């Protein structure tokens, strides 16, 4: 019988947030640790284990955790490993699922990247409840995506499907992207992309703008948002430019999987009509006729503070892999009764 | 128990080809009728029924057909209808599955578009045997696609997923596409796209070319192929141009579903290295680093003359919808024993 709680862990570049979630999608308790406090991976996991164990104990939930879901950069669902993460210091292949399951005496663990976790969260608890086909686009520092087809997350043959932030939107004179290529969606439609657009516009254009009062090198997407909300014309144009490119990209995505909805999540998605109006206009202008009027563009219904933990926790319900102690140790320790289960492909 | 044969029907704009296929993927017998001989849909189906019944009888296969799979333009897998076909004269909503199943006394029928059928054929009998994640790209008069994820064809929420011929490759000064939009992949990388490229190049460039000997308005992709094989420099450049755009598109597709392979099918795919070399070069140059070296570009292994029938027939094995006579008629005719089954979503 399945147990009544799951744990969600979101491993970000700065903080690692974790929480205990019940079947109704309520975060019962949560806490966080600094991700980069420890240069050693085992020490980091010990830190997470300690914090999480404290939460479990304080809420008297020992033995009631069905599984642990983890959202982490470059997490491979199939292998349970973080592979070649750009911003974590623990090596190129980090055995995340195994180490966490071992720390928690064999509780099943499943891992995926944060955008996939967000899609699962949206499907389990948010705007995509009841949907079998949708695409989640996360608009944060970068642009991520989680694709659901036929009610299942798309992992691809290698566990890394859904990198829609890196489709090419500008084939000529495209901006250099963090990935080393040029013209990627992420270079335009992320929070950093909006700031780059602001800098480009301010360098070229001579008209007055509230943004001229700011240090051009330190401008953020939040500054552009504030200026636009104060009626600044140039700031509004920056959102139009961003939304137009995003709408073009979303129209292309629909030709792939014909989803019921595309759900936008993350800081930029909270810009409301400033972003959504140009996105929808561009989307409707560019969409292939067979899909016209069939696919909604929506904003996530998950509270951002909870979303990362909720999304990761949704994976916990179906986690299958769990650590099994080596045979000799198992013989010595009769409490180890885990049955080995391979991560599914 | 399942019966040992299936029927595949491929409805093209000119010919309708049908054949009987065994479980090893051999076309036991096949024939064709002219698709547009009849302006009335029922007369057309009667024609197909007559031809196919003759084949079944001649091979003594009465009662041994498990199902009928049909590949047709704008075919909706979920509803069993052809919806808004651009080149068929039988109305906007054509009840294809129902009419065919009725004509064949309730044999189960499933329908999809020709590119999806090709993908199923490749998975069942061709280069994609054993693959769970691949993309089929058909390079014919247009560019079509069939996407397989986790061993299942992607139909999308409306039955029309996989229109990758209509992603936008040129956002500025793009060619007008048959779909009414501009810059679509299909406008460049189809057989007609290659002919358009030839006309564009010949109008702009002054250098000698074998293609200058031809009527510019009548040039076909075959002419360009022949000239390139004869060593013509301009003709080779046309293939380079085509392959470069196709490689860029395929690299974007990989970010979506991270397939093991992309399989090219259709007339242009038979151009061999002329097309494949620039495709692979462009693909490798443009692919996102996480997918580098992981996705093969392959050419279909299906014999083109059989492929359409084979692909459609593969759908026959899993066909579930079948026509059930109305209750009154059923009472009058005890041979009608079909159990109603809804087309699956």
mmCIF file of N, CA and C in Angstrom, chain A residues 122-213:
data_model
loop_
_atom_site.group_PDB
_atom_site.id
_atom_site.type_symbol
_atom_site.label_atom_id
_atom_site.label_comp_id
_atom_site.label_asym_id
_atom_site.label_seq_id
_atom_site.Cartn_x
_atom_site.Cartn_y
_atom_site.Cartn_z
ATOM 1 N N UNK A 122 2.629 20.699 -12.220
ATOM 2 C CA UNK A 122 1.468 21.344 -12.847
ATOM 3 C C UNK A 122 0.397 20.305 -13.191
ATOM 4 N N UNK A 123 0.839 19.135 -13.624
ATOM 5 C CA UNK A 123 -0.105 18.078 -14.005
ATOM 6 C C UNK A 123 -0.763 17.469 -12.763
ATOM 7 N N UNK A 124 -0.003 17.357 -11.695
ATOM 8 C CA UNK A 124 -0.506 16.703 -10.495
ATOM 9 C C UNK A 124 -1.340 17.658 -9.647
ATOM 10 N N UNK A 125 -0.901 18.924 -9.564
ATOM 11 C CA UNK A 125 -1.539 19.848 -8.615
ATOM 12 C C UNK A 125 -1.992 21.175 -9.233
ATOM 13 N N UNK A 126 -1.661 21.466 -10.498
ATOM 14 C CA UNK A 126 -1.839 22.832 -11.002
ATOM 15 C C UNK A 126 -2.763 22.970 -12.202
ATOM 16 N N UNK A 127 -2.381 23.856 -13.130
ATOM 17 C CA UNK A 127 -3.233 24.226 -14.271
ATOM 18 C C UNK A 127 -3.430 23.081 -15.250
ATOM 19 N N UNK A 128 -2.549 22.083 -15.207
ATOM 20 C CA UNK A 128 -2.623 21.006 -16.196
ATOM 21 C C UNK A 128 -3.318 19.754 -15.654
ATOM 22 N N UNK A 129 -4.010 19.912 -14.505
ATOM 23 C CA UNK A 129 -4.728 18.739 -14.001
ATOM 24 C C UNK A 129 -5.708 18.249 -15.062
ATOM 25 N N UNK A 130 -5.696 16.946 -15.337
ATOM 26 C CA UNK A 130 -6.612 16.380 -16.322
ATOM 27 C C UNK A 130 -6.115 16.479 -17.753
ATOM 28 N N UNK A 131 -5.011 17.173 -17.968
ATOM 29 C CA UNK A 131 -4.487 17.262 -19.342
ATOM 30 C C UNK A 131 -3.537 16.105 -19.617
ATOM 31 N N UNK A 132 -3.618 15.561 -20.822
ATOM 32 C CA UNK A 132 -2.701 14.497 -21.205
ATOM 33 C C UNK A 132 -1.591 14.998 -22.123
ATOM 34 N N UNK A 133 -1.813 16.152 -22.732
ATOM 35 C CA UNK A 133 -0.837 16.688 -23.685
ATOM 36 C C UNK A 133 -0.633 18.180 -23.436
ATOM 37 N N UNK A 134 0.486 18.513 -22.853
ATOM 38 C CA UNK A 134 0.798 19.937 -22.680
ATOM 39 C C UNK A 134 2.312 20.132 -22.624
ATOM 40 N N UNK A 135 2.709 21.387 -22.763
ATOM 41 C CA UNK A 135 4.124 21.733 -22.690
ATOM 42 C C UNK A 135 4.286 22.815 -21.627
ATOM 43 N N UNK A 136 5.233 22.583 -20.737
ATOM 44 C CA UNK A 136 5.546 23.549 -19.696
ATOM 45 C C UNK A 136 6.803 24.294 -20.124
ATOM 46 N N UNK A 137 6.751 25.613 -20.108
ATOM 47 C CA UNK A 137 7.942 26.404 -20.427
ATOM 48 C C UNK A 137 8.310 27.215 -19.187
ATOM 49 N N UNK A 138 9.510 27.040 -18.693
ATOM 50 C CA UNK A 138 9.949 27.797 -17.516
ATOM 51 C C UNK A 138 10.814 28.965 -17.963
ATOM 52 N N UNK A 139 10.375 30.167 -17.583
ATOM 53 C CA UNK A 139 11.065 31.391 -17.991
ATOM 54 C C UNK A 139 11.768 31.970 -16.769
ATOM 55 N N UNK A 140 12.969 31.517 -16.504
ATOM 56 C CA UNK A 140 13.732 32.013 -15.366
ATOM 57 C C UNK A 140 15.034 32.615 -15.859
ATOM 58 N N UNK A 141 16.118 32.370 -15.125
ATOM 59 C CA UNK A 141 17.434 32.802 -15.583
ATOM 60 C C UNK A 141 17.695 32.237 -16.976
ATOM 61 N N UNK A 142 17.251 30.980 -17.171
ATOM 62 C CA UNK A 142 17.280 30.368 -18.494
ATOM 63 C C UNK A 142 15.864 30.056 -18.942
ATOM 64 N N UNK A 143 15.754 29.330 -20.041
ATOM 65 C CA UNK A 143 14.440 28.851 -20.496
ATOM 66 C C UNK A 143 14.485 27.327 -20.503
ATOM 67 N N UNK A 144 13.608 26.717 -19.730
ATOM 68 C CA UNK A 144 13.542 25.261 -19.681
ATOM 69 C C UNK A 144 12.205 24.771 -20.184
ATOM 70 N N UNK A 145 12.068 23.447 -20.324
ATOM 71 C CA UNK A 145 10.786 22.914 -20.781
ATOM 72 C C UNK A 145 10.568 21.509 -20.268
ATOM 73 N N UNK A 146 9.316 21.200 -20.026
ATOM 74 C CA UNK A 146 8.907 19.844 -19.691
ATOM 75 C C UNK A 146 7.730 19.501 -20.585
ATOM 76 N N UNK A 147 7.821 18.396 -21.286
ATOM 77 C CA UNK A 147 6.812 18.056 -22.291
ATOM 78 C C UNK A 147 6.042 16.821 -21.837
ATOM 79 N N UNK A 148 4.727 16.931 -21.818
ATOM 80 C CA UNK A 148 3.894 15.784 -21.457
ATOM 81 C C UNK A 148 3.085 15.361 -22.682
ATOM 82 N N UNK A 149 3.203 14.087 -23.030
ATOM 83 C CA UNK A 149 2.482 13.523 -24.167
ATOM 84 C C UNK A 149 1.776 12.272 -23.683
ATOM 85 N N UNK A 150 0.482 12.180 -23.964
ATOM 86 C CA UNK A 150 -0.261 10.998 -23.535
ATOM 87 C C UNK A 150 -0.163 10.765 -22.032
ATOM 88 N N UNK A 151 -0.102 11.849 -21.262
ATOM 89 C CA UNK A 151 -0.053 11.730 -19.813
ATOM 90 C C UNK A 151 1.307 11.372 -19.245
ATOM 91 N N UNK A 152 2.320 11.278 -20.119
ATOM 92 C CA UNK A 152 3.660 10.896 -19.645
ATOM 93 C C UNK A 152 4.688 11.968 -19.959
ATOM 94 N N UNK A 153 5.583 12.225 -19.030
ATOM 95 C CA UNK A 153 6.696 13.118 -19.319
ATOM 96 C C UNK A 153 7.580 12.508 -20.403
ATOM 97 N N UNK A 154 8.033 13.351 -21.307
ATOM 98 C CA UNK A 154 8.931 12.898 -22.365
ATOM 99 C C UNK A 154 10.368 13.005 -21.860
ATOM 100 N N UNK A 155 11.036 11.864 -21.705
ATOM 101 C CA UNK A 155 12.427 11.865 -21.261
ATOM 102 C C UNK A 155 13.400 11.654 -22.419
ATOM 103 N N UNK A 156 12.896 11.128 -23.532
ATOM 104 C CA UNK A 156 13.781 10.838 -24.659
ATOM 105 C C UNK A 156 14.596 9.594 -24.403
ATOM 106 N N UNK A 157 15.379 9.188 -25.412
ATOM 107 C CA UNK A 157 16.082 7.904 -25.275
ATOM 108 C C UNK A 157 17.202 7.979 -24.243
ATOM 109 N N UNK A 158 17.660 9.202 -23.928
ATOM 110 C CA UNK A 158 18.810 9.347 -23.034
ATOM 111 C C UNK A 158 18.458 10.012 -21.705
ATOM 112 N N UNK A 159 17.177 10.384 -21.521
ATOM 113 C CA UNK A 159 16.774 11.038 -20.281
ATOM 114 C C UNK A 159 16.847 12.557 -20.306
ATOM 115 N N UNK A 160 17.234 13.147 -21.431
ATOM 116 C CA UNK A 160 17.457 14.598 -21.482
ATOM 117 C C UNK A 160 16.548 15.351 -22.455
ATOM 118 N N UNK A 161 15.447 14.740 -22.862
ATOM 119 C CA UNK A 161 14.556 15.434 -23.803
ATOM 120 C C UNK A 161 14.011 16.716 -23.181
ATOM 121 N N UNK A 162 13.516 17.604 -24.056
ATOM 122 C CA UNK A 162 12.868 18.816 -23.566
ATOM 123 C C UNK A 162 13.840 19.941 -23.270
ATOM 124 N N UNK A 163 14.671 20.267 -24.234
ATOM 125 C CA UNK A 163 15.595 21.400 -24.089
ATOM 126 C C UNK A 163 15.159 22.514 -25.031
ATOM 127 N N UNK A 164 13.883 22.893 -24.923
ATOM 128 C CA UNK A 164 13.335 23.832 -25.903
ATOM 129 C C UNK A 164 13.893 25.243 -25.750
ATOM 130 N N UNK A 165 14.581 25.515 -24.660
ATOM 131 C CA UNK A 165 15.272 26.802 -24.541
ATOM 132 C C UNK A 165 16.397 26.928 -25.559
ATOM 133 N N UNK A 166 16.753 25.803 -26.181
ATOM 134 C CA UNK A 166 17.874 25.826 -27.116
ATOM 135 C C UNK A 166 17.482 25.506 -28.551
ATOM 136 N N UNK A 167 16.225 25.746 -28.915
ATOM 137 C CA UNK A 167 15.916 25.803 -30.348
ATOM 138 C C UNK A 167 16.455 27.148 -30.848
ATOM 139 N N UNK A 168 16.800 27.167 -32.116
ATOM 140 C CA UNK A 168 17.411 28.373 -32.685
ATOM 141 C C UNK A 168 16.333 29.309 -33.220
ATOM 142 N N UNK A 169 16.289 30.511 -32.691
ATOM 143 C CA UNK A 169 15.288 31.486 -33.137
ATOM 144 C C UNK A 169 15.854 32.513 -34.100
ATOM 145 N N UNK A 170 17.149 32.751 -34.016
ATOM 146 C CA UNK A 170 17.809 33.701 -34.930
ATOM 147 C C UNK A 170 18.984 32.985 -35.567
ATOM 148 N N UNK A 171 18.891 32.718 -36.851
ATOM 149 C CA UNK A 171 19.964 31.973 -37.510
ATOM 150 C C UNK A 171 21.065 32.888 -38.028
ATOM 151 N N UNK A 172 20.779 34.189 -38.078
ATOM 152 C CA UNK A 172 21.809 35.126 -38.522
ATOM 153 C C UNK A 172 21.986 36.180 -37.445
ATOM 154 N N UNK A 173 23.222 36.456 -37.095
ATOM 155 C CA UNK A 173 23.493 37.475 -36.081
ATOM 156 C C UNK A 173 22.800 37.177 -34.762
ATOM 157 N N UNK A 174 22.635 35.912 -34.441
ATOM 158 C CA UNK A 174 21.997 35.560 -33.181
ATOM 159 C C UNK A 174 22.911 35.850 -32.002
ATOM 160 N N UNK A 175 22.300 36.096 -30.863
ATOM 161 C CA UNK A 175 23.091 36.309 -29.648
ATOM 162 C C UNK A 175 23.813 35.037 -29.230
ATOM 163 N N UNK A 176 25.001 35.194 -28.666
ATOM 164 C CA UNK A 176 25.698 34.045 -28.098
ATOM 165 C C UNK A 176 24.923 33.583 -26.869
ATOM 166 N N UNK A 177 24.698 32.284 -26.806
ATOM 167 C CA UNK A 177 23.945 31.701 -25.688
ATOM 168 C C UNK A 177 24.924 31.082 -24.692
ATOM 169 N N UNK A 178 24.492 30.903 -23.470
ATOM 170 C CA UNK A 178 25.317 30.260 -22.457
ATOM 171 C C UNK A 178 25.782 28.869 -22.866
ATOM 172 N N UNK A 179 25.044 28.243 -23.813
ATOM 173 C CA UNK A 179 25.384 26.878 -24.232
ATOM 174 C C UNK A 179 26.518 26.872 -25.248
ATOM 175 N N UNK A 180 26.946 28.067 -25.703
ATOM 176 C CA UNK A 180 28.030 28.129 -26.662
ATOM 177 C C UNK A 180 27.574 28.281 -28.102
ATOM 178 N N UNK A 181 26.281 28.064 -28.350
ATOM 179 C CA UNK A 181 25.748 28.251 -29.700
ATOM 180 C C UNK A 181 25.191 29.677 -29.803
ATOM 181 N N UNK A 182 24.576 29.995 -30.920
ATOM 182 C CA UNK A 182 24.027 31.347 -31.068
ATOM 183 C C UNK A 182 22.546 31.291 -31.447
ATOM 184 N N UNK A 183 21.828 32.343 -31.028
ATOM 185 C CA UNK A 183 20.442 32.511 -31.481
ATOM 186 C C UNK A 183 19.421 31.693 -30.719
ATOM 187 N N UNK A 184 19.803 31.032 -29.620
ATOM 188 C CA UNK A 184 18.871 30.186 -28.871
ATOM 189 C C UNK A 184 17.714 31.004 -28.274
ATOM 190 N N UNK A 185 16.561 30.381 -28.174
ATOM 191 C CA UNK A 185 15.408 30.991 -27.510
ATOM 192 C C UNK A 185 15.794 31.567 -26.151
ATOM 193 N N UNK A 186 16.568 30.811 -25.400
ATOM 194 C CA UNK A 186 16.975 31.233 -24.059
ATOM 195 C C UNK A 186 17.728 32.565 -24.045
ATOM 196 N N UNK A 187 18.447 32.854 -25.121
ATOM 197 C CA UNK A 187 19.225 34.099 -25.168
ATOM 198 C C UNK A 187 18.320 35.325 -25.324
ATOM 199 N N UNK A 188 17.033 35.081 -25.647
ATOM 200 C CA UNK A 188 16.092 36.187 -25.847
ATOM 201 C C UNK A 188 14.967 36.213 -24.810
ATOM 202 N N UNK A 189 14.476 35.051 -24.424
ATOM 203 C CA UNK A 189 13.214 35.013 -23.671
ATOM 204 C C UNK A 189 13.368 34.580 -22.216
ATOM 205 N N UNK A 190 14.570 34.562 -21.719
ATOM 206 C CA UNK A 190 14.810 34.362 -20.291
ATOM 207 C C UNK A 190 14.857 35.727 -19.615
ATOM 208 N N UNK A 191 14.943 35.732 -18.295
ATOM 209 C CA UNK A 191 15.102 36.994 -17.579
ATOM 210 C C UNK A 191 16.387 37.695 -18.018
ATOM 211 N N UNK A 192 17.457 36.922 -18.177
ATOM 212 C CA UNK A 192 18.705 37.534 -18.636
ATOM 213 C C UNK A 192 18.579 38.007 -20.084
ATOM 214 N N UNK A 193 17.795 37.290 -20.885
ATOM 215 C CA UNK A 193 17.554 37.708 -22.266
ATOM 216 C C UNK A 193 16.863 39.062 -22.323
ATOM 217 N N UNK A 194 15.886 39.274 -21.448
ATOM 218 C CA UNK A 194 15.181 40.559 -21.406
ATOM 219 C C UNK A 194 16.160 41.676 -21.036
ATOM 220 N N UNK A 195 17.041 41.402 -20.085
ATOM 221 C CA UNK A 195 18.032 42.409 -19.699
ATOM 222 C C UNK A 195 18.978 42.711 -20.863
ATOM 223 N N UNK A 196 19.342 41.668 -21.615
ATOM 224 C CA UNK A 196 20.209 41.882 -22.784
ATOM 225 C C UNK A 196 19.497 42.721 -23.838
ATOM 226 N N UNK A 197 18.209 42.428 -24.039
ATOM 227 C CA UNK A 197 17.437 43.219 -25.001
ATOM 228 C C UNK A 197 17.421 44.681 -24.567
ATOM 229 N N UNK A 198 17.239 44.905 -23.255
ATOM 230 C CA UNK A 198 17.218 46.277 -22.749
ATOM 231 C C UNK A 198 18.540 46.972 -23.076
ATOM 232 N N UNK A 199 19.638 46.300 -22.833
ATOM 233 C CA UNK A 199 20.946 46.905 -23.115
ATOM 234 C C UNK A 199 21.105 47.200 -24.613
ATOM 235 N N UNK A 200 20.686 46.242 -25.455
ATOM 236 C CA UNK A 200 20.775 46.469 -26.907
ATOM 237 C C UNK A 200 19.946 47.674 -27.331
ATOM 238 N N UNK A 201 18.700 47.709 -26.847
ATOM 239 C CA UNK A 201 17.811 48.812 -27.238
ATOM 240 C C UNK A 201 18.387 50.152 -26.774
ATOM 241 N N UNK A 202 18.879 50.181 -25.530
ATOM 242 C CA UNK A 202 19.375 51.446 -24.979
ATOM 243 C C UNK A 202 20.626 51.939 -25.709
ATOM 244 N N UNK A 203 21.416 51.016 -26.218
ATOM 245 C CA UNK A 203 22.612 51.432 -26.943
ATOM 246 C C UNK A 203 22.277 52.014 -28.310
ATOM 247 N N UNK A 204 21.231 51.487 -28.921
ATOM 248 C CA UNK A 204 20.900 51.877 -30.298
ATOM 249 C C UNK A 204 19.945 53.067 -30.344
ATOM 250 N N UNK A 205 18.968 53.058 -29.435
ATOM 251 C CA UNK A 205 17.886 54.046 -29.519
ATOM 252 C C UNK A 205 18.229 55.312 -28.744
ATOM 253 N N UNK A 206 17.719 56.422 -29.205
ATOM 254 C CA UNK A 206 18.053 57.706 -28.587
ATOM 255 C C UNK A 206 16.896 58.279 -27.769
ATOM 256 N N UNK A 207 15.732 57.628 -27.812
ATOM 257 C CA UNK A 207 14.568 58.237 -27.174
ATOM 258 C C UNK A 207 14.651 58.182 -25.653
ATOM 259 N N UNK A 208 13.891 59.048 -24.982
ATOM 260 C CA UNK A 208 13.895 59.055 -23.516
ATOM 261 C C UNK A 208 13.277 57.770 -22.969
ATOM 262 N N UNK A 209 13.784 57.324 -21.860
ATOM 263 C CA UNK A 209 13.241 56.130 -21.209
ATOM 264 C C UNK A 209 13.655 56.156 -19.741
ATOM 265 N N UNK A 210 12.788 55.667 -18.898
ATOM 266 C CA UNK A 210 13.128 55.547 -17.481
ATOM 267 C C UNK A 210 14.377 54.695 -17.293
ATOM 268 N N UNK A 211 14.599 53.782 -18.231
ATOM 269 C CA UNK A 211 15.731 52.866 -18.106
ATOM 270 C C UNK A 211 17.065 53.598 -18.241
ATOM 271 N N UNK A 212 17.037 54.787 -18.873
ATOM 272 C CA UNK A 212 18.270 55.568 -18.997
ATOM 273 C C UNK A 212 18.813 56.022 -17.648
ATOM 274 N N UNK A 213 17.944 56.027 -16.645
ATOM 275 C CA UNK A 213 18.385 56.448 -15.310
ATOM 276 C C UNK A 213 19.179 55.365 -14.579
#
